[in-house]
Amino acid sequence: MNVTTVPSSPEQAREVRDGLAAMPSVPLPPDAEVSGDWVSAPGAGDGAVLYVHGGGFAHTMPDAERLMAYRLSKATGRPVLRVDYRLAPAHPYPSALEDLLAAWQGVLDRGVLASETLFFGESAGATLVLSALLELRRTGAALPGAAVAVSPITDFALTGASLAANDGKDVMSRAVLDGCRDQYLAGASPTAAPQSPLHGDLRGLPRLLLAAGTDEVLLDDARRFAEAADAAGVSVCLDLYEGMPHAFHLSSAQGDVLFDRMARWLGEPEAAPGFDAEAEFDRQVRNLIDHGYPALAGLDAEKFEALVAPLRAEAAALTDAQYGPFEPEAGQVPFLLVVARDVVPVEETMPRTTLPGGRLPGFVDRSFEPGSLERFVATEETEAAGLRAYLLYGVERGEEFCGVVPKTAMAAIAERGRTLLTIEEGIALITHFPEALVKNKCFSLGGSRCGDRRVPAIWISKKAPKLGWCWEGNPHTWLGMASAGGRRTGAV
């Protein structure tokens, strides 16, 4: 973890406090481009920033927030979406989080790459940013390329030492936080994630920049979260602004300092972390449990974990060459934990899939006449006979075969010594990595056949994943052919 203390003089700290007390209204510069909740400074290019405002989950100041969005756009060179979320107490948790996730899906639907997107949150908005990251990671949805959290509440149990140590120094107080927590949570647990981010599993989050003033009562909330993220293998920087109170970044001078540091941080090359196969395996196990797979298999969570446990060592034993790239948005993932259809029926698992951040369940197309789906079974080359669960490694959705006749694509994959994906493996791909299913880059599943010319496929229909089929001789410009390097079975 990289910790930086940003120095300031007592005079500068006093100016910030006086400025926060006055809070003068500053007009939006005339060169700002405003379209609904989107704000752009001159020269804003590709990518996007999702700006999540503060206000104790209960207040909003649209004019001031548009000005902040303009400053963010100027600093990052990207258009900024001001997220207008529902407010407590009328709309307590999880309303605001749901609105942020919906806004994120809207950005992705515009064709913006997740990797070129930044989440920026301040105070309550910073808490929502961290909560959203945890929820996206839990569900396997697309994550932004980076996130900035300024003065977040990360522990609604309010156990940070700075709550008492900085009481009286800050413009914020423990009493205010008590009221904020009660309004926002409205009975939800203060020690559970994602609402209380410090209590979540932080593994697999994108790189983070956290900032806080050293006089803030929430100083330890930022510091403890940064330490926990670092321990979880996340690339994290913590900037501590000397002598500064809560909301210091709203001042013109200190805001400029923060935005300058943020711009330089965004421009720094990110060190590529080593792939942690065991951590990814554990995530996929939790993901299946969250999707209700134990109940489908007639097991409790503990017995389901025991069922797949032997495969953890198989995941760790795979080589870098077998893994391949880890770029889910590009449809390339190191491995998938697959549960056989004899254990969990395909008809039950498809409705448990969604698009990234979506709510509509996946479905099986009506073109599968009753009873026909069970006749689409693994071919001799793809069969994992007698196995209840296994690993599929080196997975690619095969967009290079978009527009290619499926029969030709299948032959080309076989010549490369790769294996086609079955129906259950395709469902596993979008269950673990919903972001791998992209408009105009969907995929066929040539590893399951029923003896005729139909080839199963998964694509997007009615804003949800759909399992259907196409003819092996008919090419589609939006449909490739998924494949993998092979299967590892362990002792399951």
Short mmCIF file of C-alpha atoms in Angstrom, two decimals:
data_model
loop_
_atom_site.label_atom_id
_atom_site.label_comp_id
_atom_site.label_asym_id
_atom_site.label_seq_id
_atom_site.Cartn_x
_atom_site.Cartn_y
_atom_site.Cartn_z
CA MET A 1 0.00 0.00 0.00
CA ASN A 2 1.27 3.44 -0.96
CA VAL A 3 0.51 6.03 1.76
CA THR A 4 1.16 9.70 1.00
CA THR A 5 0.79 12.61 3.39
CA VAL A 6 -0.23 15.77 1.56
CA PRO A 7 1.14 18.70 3.58
CA SER A 8 -0.74 21.91 4.36
CA SER A 9 -0.18 24.86 6.67
CA PRO A 10 -2.47 25.81 9.58
CA GLU A 11 -3.53 28.84 7.52
CA GLN A 12 -4.59 26.64 4.61
CA ALA A 13 -6.55 24.35 6.92
CA ARG A 14 -8.28 27.38 8.48
CA GLU A 15 -9.16 28.74 5.05
CA VAL A 16 -10.75 25.42 4.14
CA ARG A 17 -12.86 25.38 7.31
CA ASP A 18 -13.95 28.98 6.80
CA GLY A 19 -14.80 28.22 3.19
CA LEU A 20 -16.87 25.18 4.10
CA ALA A 21 -18.84 27.27 6.60
CA ALA A 22 -19.61 29.89 3.95
CA MET A 23 -20.09 27.49 0.98
CA PRO A 24 -20.40 30.22 -1.67
CA SER A 25 -22.35 29.39 -4.82
CA VAL A 26 -20.01 29.12 -7.79
CA PRO A 27 -21.56 29.11 -11.27
CA LEU A 28 -20.83 26.40 -13.79
CA PRO A 29 -18.22 27.64 -16.29
CA PRO A 30 -19.70 28.69 -19.65
CA ASP A 31 -17.63 26.11 -21.53
CA ALA A 32 -19.27 23.23 -19.64
CA GLU A 33 -21.32 20.91 -21.82
CA VAL A 34 -24.37 19.59 -19.95
CA SER A 35 -26.69 16.90 -21.27
CA GLY A 36 -29.08 15.60 -18.65
CA ASP A 37 -26.87 14.29 -15.86
CA TRP A 38 -23.79 14.17 -18.10
CA VAL A 39 -21.25 17.00 -17.75
CA SER A 40 -18.16 17.47 -19.93
CA ALA A 41 -15.30 19.93 -19.86
CA PRO A 42 -13.69 20.98 -23.17
CA GLY A 43 -11.56 18.19 -24.60
CA ALA A 44 -13.32 15.34 -22.80
CA GLY A 45 -12.78 12.20 -24.84
CA ASP A 46 -13.46 8.50 -24.42
CA GLY A 47 -14.29 6.65 -21.23
CA ALA A 48 -16.45 7.97 -18.42
CA VAL A 49 -16.52 8.94 -14.74
CA LEU A 50 -19.42 7.98 -12.51
CA TYR A 51 -19.61 10.70 -9.86
CA VAL A 52 -21.52 9.77 -6.71
CA HIS A 53 -22.22 12.81 -4.55
CA GLY A 54 -22.17 13.10 -0.79
CA GLY A 55 -24.80 14.47 1.55
CA GLY A 56 -25.26 11.85 4.24
CA PHE A 57 -27.38 9.67 1.91
CA ALA A 58 -30.18 12.21 2.49
CA HIS A 59 -29.28 15.44 0.69
CA THR A 60 -28.37 16.64 -2.78
CA MET A 61 -27.21 19.97 -4.24
CA PRO A 62 -27.51 19.54 -8.02
CA ASP A 63 -25.84 22.82 -9.02
CA ALA A 64 -22.81 22.22 -6.77
CA GLU A 65 -22.64 18.61 -7.96
CA ARG A 66 -22.60 19.65 -11.62
CA LEU A 67 -19.69 21.95 -10.83
CA MET A 68 -17.88 19.03 -9.16
CA ALA A 69 -18.65 16.91 -12.23
CA TYR A 70 -17.12 19.61 -14.44
CA ARG A 71 -13.96 19.68 -12.32
CA LEU A 72 -13.74 15.90 -12.51
CA SER A 73 -14.16 15.99 -16.29
CA LYS A 74 -11.44 18.62 -16.60
CA ALA A 75 -9.07 16.57 -14.41
CA THR A 76 -9.68 13.21 -16.09
CA GLY A 77 -10.37 14.22 -19.68
CA ARG A 78 -13.56 12.13 -19.62
CA PRO A 79 -17.28 12.92 -19.60
CA VAL A 80 -18.83 12.63 -16.14
CA LEU A 81 -22.18 11.16 -15.17
CA ARG A 82 -23.63 12.67 -12.01
CA VAL A 83 -25.51 9.78 -10.40
CA ASP A 84 -28.86 11.06 -9.13
CA TYR A 85 -29.74 8.40 -6.57
CA ARG A 86 -32.75 8.08 -4.28
CA LEU A 87 -32.33 9.57 -0.81
CA ALA A 88 -32.98 8.45 2.75
CA PRO A 89 -35.06 8.43 4.87
CA ALA A 90 -37.78 7.99 2.24
CA HIS A 91 -35.58 5.52 0.35
CA PRO A 92 -33.18 3.72 2.74
CA TYR A 93 -30.61 1.06 1.86
CA PRO A 94 -30.37 -0.53 -0.67
CA SER A 95 -32.16 2.06 -2.86
CA ALA A 96 -29.14 4.30 -3.48
CA LEU A 97 -26.90 1.32 -4.20
CA GLU A 98 -29.45 -0.07 -6.66
CA ASP A 99 -29.55 3.29 -8.45
CA LEU A 100 -25.77 3.41 -8.74
CA LEU A 101 -25.67 -0.12 -10.15
CA ALA A 102 -28.41 0.80 -12.64
CA ALA A 103 -26.48 3.91 -13.68
CA TRP A 104 -23.39 1.75 -14.21
CA GLN A 105 -25.33 -0.61 -16.43
CA GLY A 106 -26.58 2.38 -18.38
CA VAL A 107 -23.02 3.53 -19.01
CA LEU A 108 -22.05 0.06 -20.23
CA ASP A 109 -25.12 0.01 -22.47
CA ARG A 110 -23.81 3.18 -24.15
CA GLY A 111 -20.82 1.15 -25.30
CA VAL A 112 -18.32 2.62 -22.83
CA LEU A 113 -15.63 0.11 -21.91
CA ALA A 114 -15.60 -0.79 -18.22
CA SER A 115 -11.80 -0.58 -18.20
CA GLU A 116 -12.01 3.08 -19.30
CA THR A 117 -14.40 4.06 -16.53
CA LEU A 118 -13.66 5.60 -13.12
CA PHE A 119 -15.95 5.57 -10.09
CA PHE A 120 -15.56 8.71 -7.95
CA GLY A 121 -17.42 9.14 -4.68
CA GLU A 122 -17.31 11.66 -1.86
CA SER A 123 -18.41 11.00 1.73
CA ALA A 124 -21.69 9.03 1.51
CA GLY A 125 -21.06 8.72 -2.23
CA ALA A 126 -17.66 7.20 -1.50
CA THR A 127 -19.36 4.59 0.67
CA LEU A 128 -21.74 3.81 -2.19
CA VAL A 129 -18.81 3.47 -4.59
CA LEU A 130 -17.11 0.90 -2.36
CA SER A 131 -20.42 -0.91 -1.77
CA ALA A 132 -21.02 -1.07 -5.51
CA LEU A 133 -17.57 -2.51 -6.15
CA LEU A 134 -18.22 -5.27 -3.64
CA GLU A 135 -21.61 -6.08 -5.14
CA LEU A 136 -20.25 -6.10 -8.69
CA ARG A 137 -17.39 -8.36 -7.64
CA ARG A 138 -19.76 -10.67 -5.75
CA THR A 139 -22.03 -11.11 -8.75
CA GLY A 140 -19.17 -11.39 -11.25
CA ALA A 141 -20.31 -8.28 -13.12
CA ALA A 142 -18.02 -5.87 -14.94
CA LEU A 143 -15.91 -3.65 -12.70
CA PRO A 144 -14.62 -0.17 -13.52
CA GLY A 145 -10.95 0.29 -14.29
CA ALA A 146 -10.37 2.24 -11.08
CA ALA A 147 -12.18 3.97 -8.21
CA VAL A 148 -11.57 6.99 -5.99
CA ALA A 149 -13.21 7.24 -2.56
CA VAL A 150 -12.88 10.53 -0.64
CA SER A 151 -13.73 10.36 3.07
CA PRO A 152 -15.91 7.22 2.98
CA ILE A 153 -17.83 5.65 5.83
CA THR A 154 -16.60 2.08 5.61
CA ASP A 155 -17.74 0.73 8.99
CA PHE A 156 -21.27 1.57 10.10
CA ALA A 157 -20.53 -0.08 13.42
CA LEU A 158 -18.56 3.16 13.97
CA THR A 159 -15.59 1.56 15.70
CA GLY A 160 -12.76 3.70 14.28
CA ALA A 161 -10.48 5.28 16.88
CA SER A 162 -10.52 8.62 15.05
CA LEU A 163 -14.21 9.03 15.85
CA ALA A 164 -13.16 9.96 19.37
CA ALA A 165 -9.61 11.17 18.69
CA ASN A 166 -10.73 13.79 16.15
CA ASP A 167 -13.98 14.74 17.82
CA GLY A 168 -14.03 18.53 17.98
CA LYS A 169 -11.40 18.93 15.27
CA ASP A 170 -13.70 18.01 12.41
CA VAL A 171 -16.79 19.62 10.92
CA MET A 172 -18.31 16.13 11.15
CA SER A 173 -19.17 14.43 14.47
CA ARG A 174 -20.06 11.02 15.84
CA ALA A 175 -23.58 12.25 16.62
CA VAL A 176 -24.15 13.25 12.99
CA LEU A 177 -22.86 9.87 11.81
CA ASP A 178 -25.20 8.06 14.21
CA GLY A 179 -28.18 9.80 12.67
CA CYS A 180 -26.89 9.27 9.14
CA ARG A 181 -26.42 5.55 9.78
CA ASP A 182 -29.88 5.09 11.29
CA GLN A 183 -31.61 6.90 8.42
CA TYR A 184 -29.69 5.11 5.72
CA LEU A 185 -29.61 1.54 7.06
CA ALA A 186 -33.12 1.60 8.52
CA GLY A 187 -32.52 -1.69 10.29
CA ALA A 188 -29.99 -3.26 7.93
CA SER A 189 -26.92 -4.67 9.66
CA PRO A 190 -24.12 -2.17 10.32
CA THR A 191 -21.55 -4.98 10.29
CA ALA A 192 -22.45 -6.60 6.96
CA ALA A 193 -21.30 -5.91 3.42
CA PRO A 194 -21.89 -4.37 0.98
CA GLN A 195 -23.54 -1.59 3.01
CA SER A 196 -20.61 -1.58 5.44
CA PRO A 197 -17.71 -2.10 3.01
CA LEU A 198 -15.00 -2.80 5.58
CA HIS A 199 -16.79 -6.04 6.45
CA GLY A 200 -16.75 -7.38 2.89
CA ASP A 201 -14.43 -9.65 0.91
CA LEU A 202 -12.17 -7.14 -0.84
CA ARG A 203 -10.33 -9.56 -3.08
CA GLY A 204 -10.48 -8.81 -6.78
CA LEU A 205 -11.40 -5.12 -6.54
CA PRO A 206 -9.97 -2.68 -9.11
CA ARG A 207 -7.18 -0.34 -8.11
CA LEU A 208 -8.22 2.21 -5.52
CA LEU A 209 -7.28 5.70 -4.41
CA LEU A 210 -8.61 6.64 -0.98
CA ALA A 211 -8.28 10.15 0.45
CA ALA A 212 -9.07 11.63 3.85
CA GLY A 213 -8.10 14.56 6.02
CA THR A 214 -6.04 13.81 9.11
CA ASP A 215 -8.50 15.81 11.25
CA GLU A 216 -11.51 13.80 10.06
CA VAL A 217 -13.51 11.62 12.43
CA LEU A 218 -13.66 9.19 9.47
CA LEU A 219 -9.88 9.08 9.07
CA ASP A 220 -9.68 5.53 10.40
CA ASP A 221 -12.52 4.38 8.16
CA ALA A 222 -10.41 5.26 5.12
CA ARG A 223 -7.20 3.98 6.66
CA ARG A 224 -8.60 0.62 7.81
CA PHE A 225 -10.28 -0.01 4.47
CA ALA A 226 -7.05 0.75 2.61
CA GLU A 227 -5.14 -1.63 4.87
CA ALA A 228 -7.74 -4.38 4.39
CA ALA A 229 -7.74 -3.89 0.62
CA ASP A 230 -3.96 -4.06 0.54
CA ALA A 231 -4.04 -7.28 2.57
CA ALA A 232 -6.53 -8.68 0.03
CA GLY A 233 -4.10 -8.05 -2.82
CA VAL A 234 -5.75 -4.90 -4.18
CA SER A 235 -3.60 -2.13 -5.64
CA VAL A 236 -4.41 0.75 -3.27
CA CYS A 237 -3.08 4.23 -2.54
CA LEU A 238 -4.04 6.23 0.55
CA ASP A 239 -3.60 10.00 0.51
CA LEU A 240 -3.80 11.76 3.90
CA TYR A 241 -4.37 15.52 3.76
CA GLU A 242 -2.63 17.07 6.73
CA GLY A 243 -4.88 19.04 9.09
CA MET A 244 -7.88 18.83 6.78
CA PRO A 245 -11.50 18.27 7.89
CA HIS A 246 -14.31 16.34 6.24
CA ALA A 247 -15.28 17.65 2.77
CA PHE A 248 -11.91 19.43 2.38
CA HIS A 249 -11.95 18.68 -1.35
CA LEU A 250 -14.91 21.03 -1.83
CA SER A 251 -12.60 24.00 -1.37
CA SER A 252 -11.14 25.31 -4.59
CA ALA A 253 -7.48 25.04 -3.56
CA GLN A 254 -7.58 21.62 -1.90
CA GLY A 255 -9.88 20.28 -4.57
CA ASP A 256 -7.32 21.27 -7.19
CA VAL A 257 -4.63 19.43 -5.22
CA LEU A 258 -6.75 16.29 -4.99
CA PHE A 259 -7.73 16.37 -8.67
CA ASP A 260 -4.13 16.92 -9.73
CA ARG A 261 -2.98 13.94 -7.65
CA MET A 262 -5.86 11.85 -8.98
CA ALA A 263 -5.00 12.70 -12.60
CA ARG A 264 -1.37 11.70 -12.06
CA TRP A 265 -2.46 8.49 -10.31
CA LEU A 266 -4.71 7.58 -13.21
CA GLY A 267 -1.83 8.14 -15.60
CA GLU A 268 0.53 5.86 -13.73
CA PRO A 269 0.93 2.38 -15.23
CA GLU A 270 -0.66 -0.23 -13.00
CA ALA A 271 1.56 -3.03 -11.88
CA ALA A 272 0.14 -6.26 -13.19
CA PRO A 273 -0.73 -8.44 -10.18
CA GLY A 274 -0.02 -12.12 -10.31
CA PHE A 275 -3.11 -14.21 -10.96
CA ASP A 276 -4.29 -15.88 -7.75
CA ALA A 277 -5.95 -19.09 -8.97
CA GLU A 278 -7.04 -20.22 -5.51
CA ALA A 279 -8.67 -16.87 -4.73
CA GLU A 280 -10.50 -16.97 -8.07
CA PHE A 281 -11.61 -20.54 -7.42
CA ASP A 282 -12.95 -19.52 -4.01
CA ARG A 283 -14.82 -16.63 -5.63
CA GLN A 284 -16.46 -18.94 -8.13
CA VAL A 285 -17.52 -21.33 -5.36
CA ARG A 286 -19.11 -18.44 -3.45
CA ASN A 287 -20.72 -17.24 -6.64
CA LEU A 288 -22.42 -20.59 -7.23
CA ILE A 289 -23.57 -20.69 -3.62
CA ASP A 290 -25.00 -17.17 -3.99
CA HIS A 291 -26.81 -18.34 -7.14
CA GLY A 292 -28.53 -21.15 -5.22
CA TYR A 293 -26.61 -24.10 -6.67
CA PRO A 294 -26.43 -26.08 -3.38
CA ALA A 295 -30.23 -26.19 -3.15
CA LEU A 296 -30.50 -27.24 -6.80
CA ALA A 297 -28.10 -30.08 -6.04
CA GLY A 298 -30.01 -31.10 -2.91
CA LEU A 299 -27.08 -30.09 -0.70
CA ASP A 300 -26.39 -27.50 1.95
CA ALA A 301 -23.62 -24.96 1.36
CA GLU A 302 -21.08 -26.90 3.41
CA LYS A 303 -21.62 -30.14 1.49
CA PHE A 304 -21.56 -28.28 -1.82
CA GLU A 305 -18.19 -26.76 -0.90
CA ALA A 306 -16.94 -30.24 -0.01
CA LEU A 307 -18.13 -31.54 -3.40
CA VAL A 308 -16.02 -29.08 -5.38
CA ALA A 309 -13.11 -28.73 -2.90
CA PRO A 310 -10.78 -31.21 -4.71
CA LEU A 311 -10.79 -28.94 -7.74
CA ARG A 312 -9.10 -26.11 -5.86
CA ALA A 313 -5.75 -27.88 -6.12
CA GLU A 314 -6.41 -28.49 -9.82
CA ALA A 315 -6.90 -24.75 -10.34
CA ALA A 316 -3.64 -23.98 -8.55
CA ALA A 317 -1.80 -26.60 -10.63
CA LEU A 318 -2.70 -25.04 -13.98
CA THR A 319 0.17 -23.33 -15.76
CA ASP A 320 0.18 -19.77 -17.13
CA ALA A 321 0.03 -21.18 -20.64
CA GLN A 322 -3.09 -23.17 -19.76
CA TYR A 323 -4.77 -20.20 -18.08
CA GLY A 324 -4.42 -17.82 -20.98
CA PRO A 325 -5.44 -14.16 -20.54
CA PHE A 326 -7.73 -12.95 -17.77
CA GLU A 327 -9.86 -10.45 -19.67
CA PRO A 328 -13.53 -11.25 -19.05
CA GLU A 329 -14.78 -8.26 -21.05
CA ALA A 330 -12.85 -9.63 -24.01
CA GLY A 331 -14.36 -13.06 -23.40
CA GLN A 332 -11.13 -14.67 -22.13
CA VAL A 333 -10.96 -16.27 -18.67
CA PRO A 334 -8.43 -18.63 -17.07
CA PHE A 335 -10.88 -21.26 -15.89
CA LEU A 336 -14.48 -22.01 -15.01
CA LEU A 337 -15.89 -24.13 -12.21
CA VAL A 338 -18.56 -26.19 -13.96
CA VAL A 339 -21.23 -28.28 -12.24
CA ALA A 340 -22.62 -31.15 -14.32
CA ARG A 341 -26.23 -31.06 -15.48
CA ASP A 342 -26.85 -34.31 -13.59
CA VAL A 343 -26.26 -32.30 -10.41
CA VAL A 344 -27.93 -29.00 -11.37
CA PRO A 345 -30.38 -29.04 -14.32
CA VAL A 346 -29.74 -26.66 -17.20
CA GLU A 347 -33.39 -25.55 -17.05
CA GLU A 348 -32.78 -24.32 -13.49
CA THR A 349 -29.37 -22.71 -13.98
CA MET A 350 -30.14 -20.58 -17.04
CA PRO A 351 -32.74 -18.47 -15.16
CA ARG A 352 -30.04 -17.71 -12.58
CA THR A 353 -27.97 -15.79 -15.13
CA THR A 354 -28.27 -12.07 -15.85
CA LEU A 355 -26.49 -9.45 -17.89
CA PRO A 356 -23.89 -7.40 -15.95
CA GLY A 357 -25.76 -5.41 -13.32
CA GLY A 358 -29.06 -6.56 -14.84
CA ARG A 359 -32.12 -7.92 -13.10
CA LEU A 360 -33.91 -9.83 -15.86
CA PRO A 361 -33.23 -13.57 -15.61
CA GLY A 362 -31.81 -15.60 -18.46
CA PHE A 363 -34.20 -17.91 -20.25
CA VAL A 364 -34.43 -20.87 -22.61
CA ASP A 365 -35.86 -20.03 -26.01
CA ARG A 366 -39.22 -21.50 -26.92
CA SER A 367 -37.67 -22.96 -30.08
CA PHE A 368 -36.53 -25.82 -27.83
CA GLU A 369 -39.62 -27.98 -28.00
CA PRO A 370 -40.60 -29.71 -24.73
CA GLY A 371 -38.09 -32.39 -23.83
CA SER A 372 -35.62 -31.46 -26.56
CA LEU A 373 -33.14 -29.60 -24.37
CA GLU A 374 -32.21 -32.76 -22.49
CA ARG A 375 -31.34 -34.37 -25.82
CA PHE A 376 -28.60 -31.80 -26.41
CA VAL A 377 -25.79 -33.67 -24.70
CA ALA A 378 -22.01 -33.46 -24.71
CA THR A 379 -20.33 -34.90 -27.77
CA GLU A 380 -17.83 -37.70 -27.46
CA GLU A 381 -15.01 -35.14 -27.57
CA THR A 382 -16.48 -32.92 -24.85
CA GLU A 383 -18.06 -35.43 -22.50
CA ALA A 384 -17.00 -35.38 -18.85
CA ALA A 385 -18.57 -38.73 -18.07
CA GLY A 386 -19.47 -39.47 -14.46
CA LEU A 387 -18.13 -36.16 -13.11
CA ARG A 388 -20.26 -34.04 -10.84
CA ALA A 389 -18.02 -30.97 -11.19
CA TYR A 390 -14.82 -30.07 -13.05
CA LEU A 391 -12.67 -27.20 -14.30
CA LEU A 392 -12.71 -25.87 -17.84
CA TYR A 393 -9.53 -23.88 -18.56
CA GLY A 394 -8.26 -21.42 -21.15
CA VAL A 395 -11.76 -20.28 -22.09
CA GLU A 396 -12.50 -17.98 -25.04
CA ARG A 397 -15.91 -16.88 -26.30
CA GLY A 398 -14.57 -17.04 -29.87
CA GLU A 399 -15.65 -13.72 -31.35
CA GLU A 400 -13.14 -14.23 -34.18
CA PHE A 401 -15.70 -16.69 -35.57
CA CYS A 402 -18.51 -14.12 -35.75
CA GLY A 403 -19.81 -14.30 -39.31
CA VAL A 404 -18.21 -17.72 -39.89
CA VAL A 405 -20.32 -20.78 -40.71
CA PRO A 406 -20.59 -22.69 -37.38
CA LYS A 407 -19.55 -25.99 -38.97
CA THR A 408 -16.40 -24.31 -40.34
CA ALA A 409 -15.66 -22.68 -36.98
CA MET A 410 -15.96 -26.00 -35.15
CA ALA A 411 -13.53 -27.64 -37.58
CA ALA A 412 -11.02 -24.79 -37.14
CA ILE A 413 -11.17 -25.11 -33.35
CA ALA A 414 -10.60 -28.85 -33.57
CA GLU A 415 -7.53 -28.28 -35.77
CA ARG A 416 -6.09 -26.05 -33.05
CA GLY A 417 -6.41 -28.85 -30.52
CA ARG A 418 -9.02 -26.96 -28.50
CA THR A 419 -12.38 -28.17 -27.23
CA LEU A 420 -15.85 -26.78 -27.85
CA LEU A 421 -18.03 -25.64 -24.96
CA THR A 422 -21.16 -27.54 -23.91
CA ILE A 423 -24.42 -25.90 -22.87
CA GLU A 424 -23.64 -26.18 -19.15
CA GLU A 425 -20.16 -24.75 -19.74
CA GLY A 426 -21.59 -21.78 -21.62
CA ILE A 427 -23.99 -21.15 -18.74
CA ALA A 428 -21.05 -21.40 -16.32
CA LEU A 429 -19.20 -18.73 -18.33
CA ILE A 430 -21.97 -16.14 -18.06
CA THR A 431 -22.75 -17.14 -14.47
CA HIS A 432 -19.20 -16.50 -13.29
CA PHE A 433 -18.47 -13.68 -15.76
CA PRO A 434 -21.66 -11.93 -16.93
CA GLU A 435 -19.53 -9.29 -18.65
CA ALA A 436 -18.34 -11.92 -21.14
CA LEU A 437 -21.75 -11.80 -22.85
CA VAL A 438 -21.65 -8.70 -25.05
CA LYS A 439 -23.97 -7.43 -27.75
CA ASN A 440 -22.77 -8.56 -31.21
CA LYS A 441 -20.12 -10.78 -29.57
CA CYS A 442 -22.18 -13.72 -28.39
CA PHE A 443 -21.26 -17.39 -28.83
CA SER A 444 -22.32 -20.83 -29.99
CA LEU A 445 -21.81 -23.98 -27.94
CA GLY A 446 -20.77 -26.69 -30.37
CA GLY A 447 -19.87 -29.13 -27.60
CA SER A 448 -23.54 -30.09 -27.10
CA ARG A 449 -25.44 -31.68 -29.98
CA CYS A 450 -28.61 -33.71 -30.42
CA GLY A 451 -27.88 -35.56 -33.65
CA ASP A 452 -29.24 -32.98 -36.09
CA ARG A 453 -27.87 -29.75 -37.60
CA ARG A 454 -28.78 -27.51 -34.65
CA VAL A 455 -26.00 -25.88 -32.63
CA PRO A 456 -26.88 -24.37 -29.22
CA ALA A 457 -25.91 -20.76 -28.58
CA ILE A 458 -26.24 -18.03 -25.97
CA TRP A 459 -27.01 -14.46 -26.97
CA ILE A 460 -28.80 -11.38 -25.67
CA SER A 461 -32.55 -11.01 -26.15
CA LYS A 462 -35.00 -8.72 -24.36
CA LYS A 463 -32.17 -7.39 -22.17
CA ALA A 464 -31.39 -10.86 -20.78
CA PRO A 465 -29.26 -13.89 -21.70
CA LYS A 466 -31.05 -16.39 -23.93
CA LEU A 467 -30.20 -20.01 -24.65
CA GLY A 468 -31.28 -20.85 -28.17
CA TRP A 469 -29.88 -22.59 -31.23
CA CYS A 470 -28.89 -21.92 -34.83
CA TRP A 471 -28.27 -24.11 -37.87
CA GLU A 472 -24.70 -25.37 -38.29
CA GLY A 473 -24.62 -24.08 -41.87
CA ASN A 474 -25.93 -20.57 -41.17
CA PRO A 475 -23.40 -17.86 -40.15
CA HIS A 476 -24.36 -14.92 -37.94
CA THR A 477 -22.28 -11.74 -37.67
CA TRP A 478 -23.03 -11.49 -33.94
CA LEU A 479 -22.38 -15.12 -33.02
CA GLY A 480 -18.94 -16.68 -32.57
CA MET A 481 -17.91 -20.14 -31.34
CA ALA A 482 -16.72 -20.63 -27.76
CA SER A 483 -13.82 -22.93 -26.98
CA ALA A 484 -11.38 -23.92 -24.23
CA GLY A 485 -7.97 -25.44 -23.75
CA GLY A 486 -9.31 -28.48 -21.91
CA ARG A 487 -10.84 -29.89 -18.74
CA ARG A 488 -9.36 -30.79 -15.35
CA THR A 489 -11.32 -33.25 -13.30
CA GLY A 490 -9.59 -33.80 -9.97
CA ALA A 491 -11.27 -36.49 -7.89
CA VAL A 492 -14.82 -35.11 -8.03
#
